[in-house]
Coordinates of C-alpha atoms in Angstrom, one line a residue:
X1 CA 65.6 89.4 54.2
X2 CA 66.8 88.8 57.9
X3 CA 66.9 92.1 59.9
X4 CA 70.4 93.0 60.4
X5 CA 71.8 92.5 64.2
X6 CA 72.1 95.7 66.1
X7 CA 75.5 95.9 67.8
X8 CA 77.1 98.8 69.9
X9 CA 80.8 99.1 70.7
X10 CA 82.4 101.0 72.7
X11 CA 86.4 102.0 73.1
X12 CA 88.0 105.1 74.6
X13 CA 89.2 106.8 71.7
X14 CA 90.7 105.9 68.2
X15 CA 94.4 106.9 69.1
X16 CA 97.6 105.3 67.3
X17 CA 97.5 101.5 69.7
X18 CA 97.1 97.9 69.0
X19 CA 93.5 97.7 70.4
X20 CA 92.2 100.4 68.1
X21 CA 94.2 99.5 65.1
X22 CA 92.4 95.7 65.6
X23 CA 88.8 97.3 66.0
X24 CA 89.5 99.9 62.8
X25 CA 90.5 96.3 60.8
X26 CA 87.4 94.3 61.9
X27 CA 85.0 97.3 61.3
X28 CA 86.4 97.7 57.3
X29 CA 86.1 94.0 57.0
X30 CA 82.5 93.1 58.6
X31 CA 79.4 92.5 55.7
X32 CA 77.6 96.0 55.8
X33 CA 74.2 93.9 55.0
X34 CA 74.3 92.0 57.9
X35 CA 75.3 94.3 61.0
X36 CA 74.4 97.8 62.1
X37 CA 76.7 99.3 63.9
X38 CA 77.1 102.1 66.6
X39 CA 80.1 103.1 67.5
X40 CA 80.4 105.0 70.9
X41 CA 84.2 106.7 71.8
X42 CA 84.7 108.5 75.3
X43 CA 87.1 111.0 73.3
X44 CA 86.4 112.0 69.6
X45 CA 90.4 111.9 68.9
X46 CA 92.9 109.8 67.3
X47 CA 94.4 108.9 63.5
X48 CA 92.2 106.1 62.9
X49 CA 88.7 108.4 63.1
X50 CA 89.0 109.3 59.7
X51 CA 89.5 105.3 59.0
X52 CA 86.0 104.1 60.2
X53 CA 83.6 102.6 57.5
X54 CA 81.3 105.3 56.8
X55 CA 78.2 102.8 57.7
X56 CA 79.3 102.7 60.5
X57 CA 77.1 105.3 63.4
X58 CA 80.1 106.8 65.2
X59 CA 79.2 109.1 68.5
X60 CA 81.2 110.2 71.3
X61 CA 80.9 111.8 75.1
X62 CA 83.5 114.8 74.8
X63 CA 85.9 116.1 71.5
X64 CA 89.1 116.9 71.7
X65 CA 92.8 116.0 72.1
X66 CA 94.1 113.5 75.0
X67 CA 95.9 115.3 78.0
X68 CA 98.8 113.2 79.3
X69 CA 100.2 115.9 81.4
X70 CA 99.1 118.1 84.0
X71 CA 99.4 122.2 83.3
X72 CA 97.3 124.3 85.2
X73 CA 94.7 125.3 82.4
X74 CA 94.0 121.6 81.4
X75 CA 93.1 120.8 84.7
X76 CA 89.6 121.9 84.8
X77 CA 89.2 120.6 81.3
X78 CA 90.2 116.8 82.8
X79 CA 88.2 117.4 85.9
X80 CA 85.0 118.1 83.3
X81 CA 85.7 115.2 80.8
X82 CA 86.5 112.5 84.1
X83 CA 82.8 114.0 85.6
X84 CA 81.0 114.0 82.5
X85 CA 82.1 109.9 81.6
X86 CA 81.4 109.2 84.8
X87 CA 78.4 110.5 85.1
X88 CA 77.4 108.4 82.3
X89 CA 78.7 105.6 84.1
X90 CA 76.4 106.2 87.4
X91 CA 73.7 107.4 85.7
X92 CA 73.8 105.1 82.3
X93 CA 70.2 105.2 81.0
X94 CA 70.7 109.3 80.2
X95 CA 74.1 107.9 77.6
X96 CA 71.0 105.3 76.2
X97 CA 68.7 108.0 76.0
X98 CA 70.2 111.3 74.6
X99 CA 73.6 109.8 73.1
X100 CA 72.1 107.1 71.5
X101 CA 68.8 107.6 70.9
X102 CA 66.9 105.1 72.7
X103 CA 68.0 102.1 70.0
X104 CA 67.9 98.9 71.2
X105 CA 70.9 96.7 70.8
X106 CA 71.4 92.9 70.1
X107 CA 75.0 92.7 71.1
X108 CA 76.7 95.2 73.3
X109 CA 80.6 94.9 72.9
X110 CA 83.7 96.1 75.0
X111 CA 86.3 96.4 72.6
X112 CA 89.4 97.0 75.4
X113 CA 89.4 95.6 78.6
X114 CA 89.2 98.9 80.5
X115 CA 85.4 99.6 79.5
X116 CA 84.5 96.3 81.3
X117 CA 82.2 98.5 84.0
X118 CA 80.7 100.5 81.6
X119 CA 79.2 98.1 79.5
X120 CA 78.2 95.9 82.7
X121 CA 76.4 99.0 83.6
X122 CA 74.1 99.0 80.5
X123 CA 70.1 99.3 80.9
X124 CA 69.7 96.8 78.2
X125 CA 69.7 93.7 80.1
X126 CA 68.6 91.5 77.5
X127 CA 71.4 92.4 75.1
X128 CA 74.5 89.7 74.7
X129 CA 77.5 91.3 76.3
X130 CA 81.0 90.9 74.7
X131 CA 84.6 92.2 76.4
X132 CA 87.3 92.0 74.4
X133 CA 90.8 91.2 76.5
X134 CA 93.5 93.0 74.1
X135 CA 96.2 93.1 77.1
X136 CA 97.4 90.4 79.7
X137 CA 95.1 92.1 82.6
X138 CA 97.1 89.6 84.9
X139 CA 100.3 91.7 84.7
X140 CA 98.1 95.1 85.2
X141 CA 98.4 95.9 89.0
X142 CA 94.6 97.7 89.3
X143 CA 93.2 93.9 87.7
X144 CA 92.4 92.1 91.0
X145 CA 91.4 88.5 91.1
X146 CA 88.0 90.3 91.9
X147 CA 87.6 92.4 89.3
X148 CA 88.6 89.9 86.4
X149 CA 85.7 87.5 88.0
X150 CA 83.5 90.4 86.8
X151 CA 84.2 89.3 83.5
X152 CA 82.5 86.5 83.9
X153 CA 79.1 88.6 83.5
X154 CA 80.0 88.9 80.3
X155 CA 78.4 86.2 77.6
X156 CA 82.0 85.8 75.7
X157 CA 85.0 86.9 76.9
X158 CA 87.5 87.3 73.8
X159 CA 91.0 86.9 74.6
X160 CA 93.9 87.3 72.6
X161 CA 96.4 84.6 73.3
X162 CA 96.5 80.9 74.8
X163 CA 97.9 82.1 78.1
X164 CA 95.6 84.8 78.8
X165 CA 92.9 81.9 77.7
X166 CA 94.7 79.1 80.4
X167 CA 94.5 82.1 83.1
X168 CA 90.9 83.1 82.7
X169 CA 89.8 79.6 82.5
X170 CA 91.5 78.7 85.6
X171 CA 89.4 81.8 87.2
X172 CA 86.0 80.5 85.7
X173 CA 83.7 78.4 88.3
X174 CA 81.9 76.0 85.8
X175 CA 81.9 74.6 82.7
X176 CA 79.6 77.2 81.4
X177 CA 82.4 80.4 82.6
X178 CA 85.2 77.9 80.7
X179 CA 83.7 77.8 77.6
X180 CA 82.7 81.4 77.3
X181 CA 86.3 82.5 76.9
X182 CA 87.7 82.3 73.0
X183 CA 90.6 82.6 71.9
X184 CA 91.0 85.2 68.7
X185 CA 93.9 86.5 66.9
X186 CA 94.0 89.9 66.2
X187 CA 93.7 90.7 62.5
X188 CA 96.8 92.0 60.3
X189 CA 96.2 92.7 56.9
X190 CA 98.8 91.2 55.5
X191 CA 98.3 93.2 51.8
X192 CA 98.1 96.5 53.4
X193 CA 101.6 95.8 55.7
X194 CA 103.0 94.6 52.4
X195 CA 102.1 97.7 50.0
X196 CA 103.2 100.4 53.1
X197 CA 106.2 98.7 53.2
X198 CA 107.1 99.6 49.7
X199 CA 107.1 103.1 50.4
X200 CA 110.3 104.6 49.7
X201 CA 112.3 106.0 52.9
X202 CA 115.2 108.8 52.6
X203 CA 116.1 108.9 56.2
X204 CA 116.7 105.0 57.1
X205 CA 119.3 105.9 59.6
X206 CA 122.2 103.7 58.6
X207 CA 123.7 103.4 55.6
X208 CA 126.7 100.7 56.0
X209 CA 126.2 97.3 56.2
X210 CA 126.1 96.3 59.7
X211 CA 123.4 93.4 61.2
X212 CA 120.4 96.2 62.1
X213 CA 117.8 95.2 64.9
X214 CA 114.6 97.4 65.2
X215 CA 111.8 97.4 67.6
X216 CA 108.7 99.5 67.3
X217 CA 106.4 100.4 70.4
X218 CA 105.7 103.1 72.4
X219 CA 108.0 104.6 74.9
X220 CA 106.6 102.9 78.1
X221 CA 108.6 101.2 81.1
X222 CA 107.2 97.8 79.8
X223 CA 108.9 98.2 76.0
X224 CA 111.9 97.4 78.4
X225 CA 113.7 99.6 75.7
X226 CA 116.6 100.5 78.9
X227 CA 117.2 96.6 79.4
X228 CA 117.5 96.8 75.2
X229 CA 120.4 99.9 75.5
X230 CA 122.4 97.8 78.2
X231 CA 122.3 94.4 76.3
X232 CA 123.4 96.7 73.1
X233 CA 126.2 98.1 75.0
X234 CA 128.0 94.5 76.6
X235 CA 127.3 93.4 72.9
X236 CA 129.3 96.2 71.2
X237 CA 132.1 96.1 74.5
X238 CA 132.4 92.3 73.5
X239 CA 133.1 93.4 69.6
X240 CA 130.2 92.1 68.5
X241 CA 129.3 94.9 66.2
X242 CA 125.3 95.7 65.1
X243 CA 123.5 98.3 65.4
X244 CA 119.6 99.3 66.2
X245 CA 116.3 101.7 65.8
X246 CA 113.6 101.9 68.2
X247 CA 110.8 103.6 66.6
X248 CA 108.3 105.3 68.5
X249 CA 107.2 108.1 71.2
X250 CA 105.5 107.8 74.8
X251 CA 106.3 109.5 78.6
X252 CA 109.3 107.8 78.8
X253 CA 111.3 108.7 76.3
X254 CA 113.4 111.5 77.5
X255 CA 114.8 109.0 80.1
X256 CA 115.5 106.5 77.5
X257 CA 117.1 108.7 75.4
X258 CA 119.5 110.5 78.4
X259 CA 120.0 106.6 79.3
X260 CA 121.6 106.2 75.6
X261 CA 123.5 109.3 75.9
X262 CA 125.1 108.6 79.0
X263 CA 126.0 104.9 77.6
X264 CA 127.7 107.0 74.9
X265 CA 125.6 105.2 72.1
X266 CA 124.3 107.6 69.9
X267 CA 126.0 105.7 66.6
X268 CA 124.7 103.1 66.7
X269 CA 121.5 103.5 68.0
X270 CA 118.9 106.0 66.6
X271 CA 115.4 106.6 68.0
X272 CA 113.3 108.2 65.3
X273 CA 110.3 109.2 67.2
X274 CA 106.5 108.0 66.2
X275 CA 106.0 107.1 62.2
X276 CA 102.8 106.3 60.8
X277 CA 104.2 104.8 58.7
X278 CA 107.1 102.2 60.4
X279 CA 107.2 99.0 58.0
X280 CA 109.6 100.6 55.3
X281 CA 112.1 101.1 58.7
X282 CA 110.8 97.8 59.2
X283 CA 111.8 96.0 55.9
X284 CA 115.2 98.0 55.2
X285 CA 116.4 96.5 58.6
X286 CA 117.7 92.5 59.6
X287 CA 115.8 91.4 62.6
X288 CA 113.0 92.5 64.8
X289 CA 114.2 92.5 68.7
X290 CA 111.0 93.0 71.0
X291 CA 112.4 93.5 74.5
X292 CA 109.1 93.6 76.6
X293 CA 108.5 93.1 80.1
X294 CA 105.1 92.4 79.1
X295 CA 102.6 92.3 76.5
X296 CA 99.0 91.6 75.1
X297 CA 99.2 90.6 71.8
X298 CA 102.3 92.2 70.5
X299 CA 100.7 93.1 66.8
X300 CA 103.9 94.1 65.4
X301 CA 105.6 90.8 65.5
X302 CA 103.0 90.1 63.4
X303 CA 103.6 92.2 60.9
X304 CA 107.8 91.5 60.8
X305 CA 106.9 88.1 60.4
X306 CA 104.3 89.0 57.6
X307 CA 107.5 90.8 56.0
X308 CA 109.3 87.7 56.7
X309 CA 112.1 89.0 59.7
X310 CA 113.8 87.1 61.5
X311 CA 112.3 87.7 65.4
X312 CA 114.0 87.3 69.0
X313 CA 111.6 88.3 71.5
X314 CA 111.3 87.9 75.4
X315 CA 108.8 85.0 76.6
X316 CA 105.4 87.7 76.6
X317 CA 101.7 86.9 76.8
X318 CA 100.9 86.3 72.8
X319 CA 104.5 85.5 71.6
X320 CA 104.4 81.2 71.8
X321 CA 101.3 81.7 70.0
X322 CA 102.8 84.0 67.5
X323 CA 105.8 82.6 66.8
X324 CA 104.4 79.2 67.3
X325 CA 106.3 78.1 70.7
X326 CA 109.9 78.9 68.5
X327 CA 109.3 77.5 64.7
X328 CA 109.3 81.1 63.5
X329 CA 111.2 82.9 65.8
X330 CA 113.7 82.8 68.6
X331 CA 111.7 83.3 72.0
X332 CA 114.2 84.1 75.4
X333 CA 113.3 84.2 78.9
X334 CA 112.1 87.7 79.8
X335 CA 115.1 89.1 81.6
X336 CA 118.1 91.1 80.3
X337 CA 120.5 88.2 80.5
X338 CA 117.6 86.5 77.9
X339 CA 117.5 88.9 75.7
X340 CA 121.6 89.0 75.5
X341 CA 121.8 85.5 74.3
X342 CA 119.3 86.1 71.9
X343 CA 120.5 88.9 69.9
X344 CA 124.4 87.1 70.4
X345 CA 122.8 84.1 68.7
X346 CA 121.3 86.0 65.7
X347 CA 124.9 87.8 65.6
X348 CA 127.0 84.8 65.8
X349 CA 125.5 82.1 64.2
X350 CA 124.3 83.4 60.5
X351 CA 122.9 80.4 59.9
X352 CA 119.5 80.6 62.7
X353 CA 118.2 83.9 60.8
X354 CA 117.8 82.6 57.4
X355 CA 116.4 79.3 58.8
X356 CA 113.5 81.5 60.6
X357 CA 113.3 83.4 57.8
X358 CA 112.8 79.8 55.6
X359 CA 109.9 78.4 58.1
X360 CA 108.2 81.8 58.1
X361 CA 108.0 81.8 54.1
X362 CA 106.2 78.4 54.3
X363 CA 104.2 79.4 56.6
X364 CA 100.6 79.7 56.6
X365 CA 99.9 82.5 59.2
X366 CA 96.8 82.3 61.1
X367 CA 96.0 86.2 62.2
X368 CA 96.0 87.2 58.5
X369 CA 92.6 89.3 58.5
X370 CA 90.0 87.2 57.0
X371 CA 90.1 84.1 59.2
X372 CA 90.3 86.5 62.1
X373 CA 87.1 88.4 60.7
X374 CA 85.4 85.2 59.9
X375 CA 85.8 84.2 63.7
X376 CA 84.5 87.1 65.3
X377 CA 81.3 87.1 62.9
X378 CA 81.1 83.6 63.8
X379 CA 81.0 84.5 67.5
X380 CA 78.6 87.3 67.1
X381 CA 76.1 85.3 65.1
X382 CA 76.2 82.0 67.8
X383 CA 75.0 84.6 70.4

């Protein structure tokens, strides 16, 4: 019997995002008999806690609910949780000693970019170090050229898409740096999309007959959901009649929903807030629009393709690789006029949907979850 490899990962918390969603999927697919696994969160919170293997060690810094805004009593409570993480941080060997008991690790892994300094801080110097890049850090302002050379301490450096894979390679300094980037899709589970999309919906928004787009993501600036309302509103002006349901919550929805108001669109576009559950909204609809300013590895397009929709997207980090450079989807330059002709090619020309939709049902998808697992054990085990 070989002894089972001891492997710590750390993440921030397990709140509704692509990165967590891609840990909770490797973590229910791994072999129980041949890892042991610690799972350290800054924040006990979030809807995929409940969803972690049960042999799986989970421990955290702080519990509690995530505070995005700030009113005068959660102040103090911020102050605490940012001292308390980083005093970990400065003083890492008390987080090895009291939070984790001393154990010894094999592999130490960063499963989101962001906890690149706190692994690199790590008194255990002879474990093999792992960050996983779920973003394209080269569109975040804070990621330097400095800072992303820090990756290089790292043994492997996961990425999530051929660009972000071209860019960090053109950073490395030797062969050595080039070769410890990989490439990995994110897993989908393709029969766990498929049986939530069977779920019966009573409050699909529409109920006439009209070509529906949707798009799913949170609320942020770089959903580009405002450059989605004004391409929808020259569409509709020119008679080309559709309609569309953005699904999802985040800081900036209030403006995106006065900016809809004031366009006067409120028929034919509905924003249903978050849903756990989005693939029945998903399915019931014609195409999947993604109108992103930037992206990591856009999961959801994934998933429409796995439920066989028709996709026009803007040219994002992940999406040549997804779509695979336009054989299974329309991909447009990443700027409003882009996404226009897009969406007035799926409306105009009926034939381009059901051709995507033909290429994607013969299709062999490559991020269906067990090649994805198989390549990050595979990775693991070389180390």
């Amino acid at each position: 019997m070989t002894e089972k490899k001891k492997i710590l990962i750390r993440i921030g918390s397990l709140r509704h995002g692509g990165a967590e969603k891609v840990l909770i999927n490797f973590l229910k697919n791994l072999p129980e008999d041949k890892y042991e696994i610690d799972l350290l969160i800054n924040l006990y919170t979030g809807m995929y806690i409940k969803e972690v293997p049960s042999w799986v060690n989970l421990y955290y810094l702080v519990k509690g609910e995530m505070i995005t805004t700030n009113k005068p009593h959660e102040i103090p409570v911020k102050a605490f949780r940012v001292l308390y993480q980083k005093m970990f941080l400065w003083f890492p060997s008390l987080l090895y000693t009291f939070v984790l008991k001393n154990k010894k690790y094999d592999v130490e892994i960063a499963a989101i970019h962001g906890m690149y300094k706190e692994l690199l801080s790590s008194p255990q110097k002879d474990s093999k170090k792992i960050i996983w890049i779920q973003n394209d850090i080269f569109n975040l302002k804070e990621y330097t050229p400095d800072i992303i050379r820090q990756m290089f301490n790292f043994d492997r450096i996961l990425v999530i898409s051929n660009k972000l894979k071209e860019e960090m390679q053109k950073l490395a300094k030797n062969e050595k740096e080039k070769q410890a980037v990989v490439k990995i899709f994110n897993p989908i589970d393709k029969e766990d999309t498929l049986k939530k999309a069977n779920v019966p919906v009573d409050d699909f928004p529409f109920s006439n007959d009209l070509p529906t787009f949707i798009t799913i993501g949170t609320v942020y600036p770089q959903k580009g959901y405002d450059r989605l309302l004004d391409v929808h509103k020259k569409l509709i002006d020119e008679g080309l009649k559709h309609q569309i349901i953005i699904i999802g919550d985040g800081f900036d929805l209030e403006n995106i929903q006065s900016k809809l108001n004031d366009l006067k669109l409120q028929e034919t576009v509905k924003m249903l807030g978050f849903r756990s559950n989005p693939y029945p909204y998903l399915k019931k609809s014609d195409f999947y629009v993604m109108s992103s300013r930037h992206e990591g590895f856009p999961t959801i397009i994934a998933e429409a393709l796995i439920l066989n929709k028709p996709v026009v997207s803007t040219d994002v980090s992940g999406i040549k690789d997804l779509l695979q450079d336009g054989k299974l989807g329309l991909i447009t330059p990443n700027s409003e006029d882009g996404i226009y002709e897009g969406m007035k090619k799926f409306l105009t020309d009926k034939e381009l949907p059901l051709q995507y939709e033909k290429e994607i049902a013969n299709t062999d998808l490559p991020f269906v979850l067990q090649k994805s697992v198989a390549k990050l054990q595979e990775i693991i085990d070389e180390l």
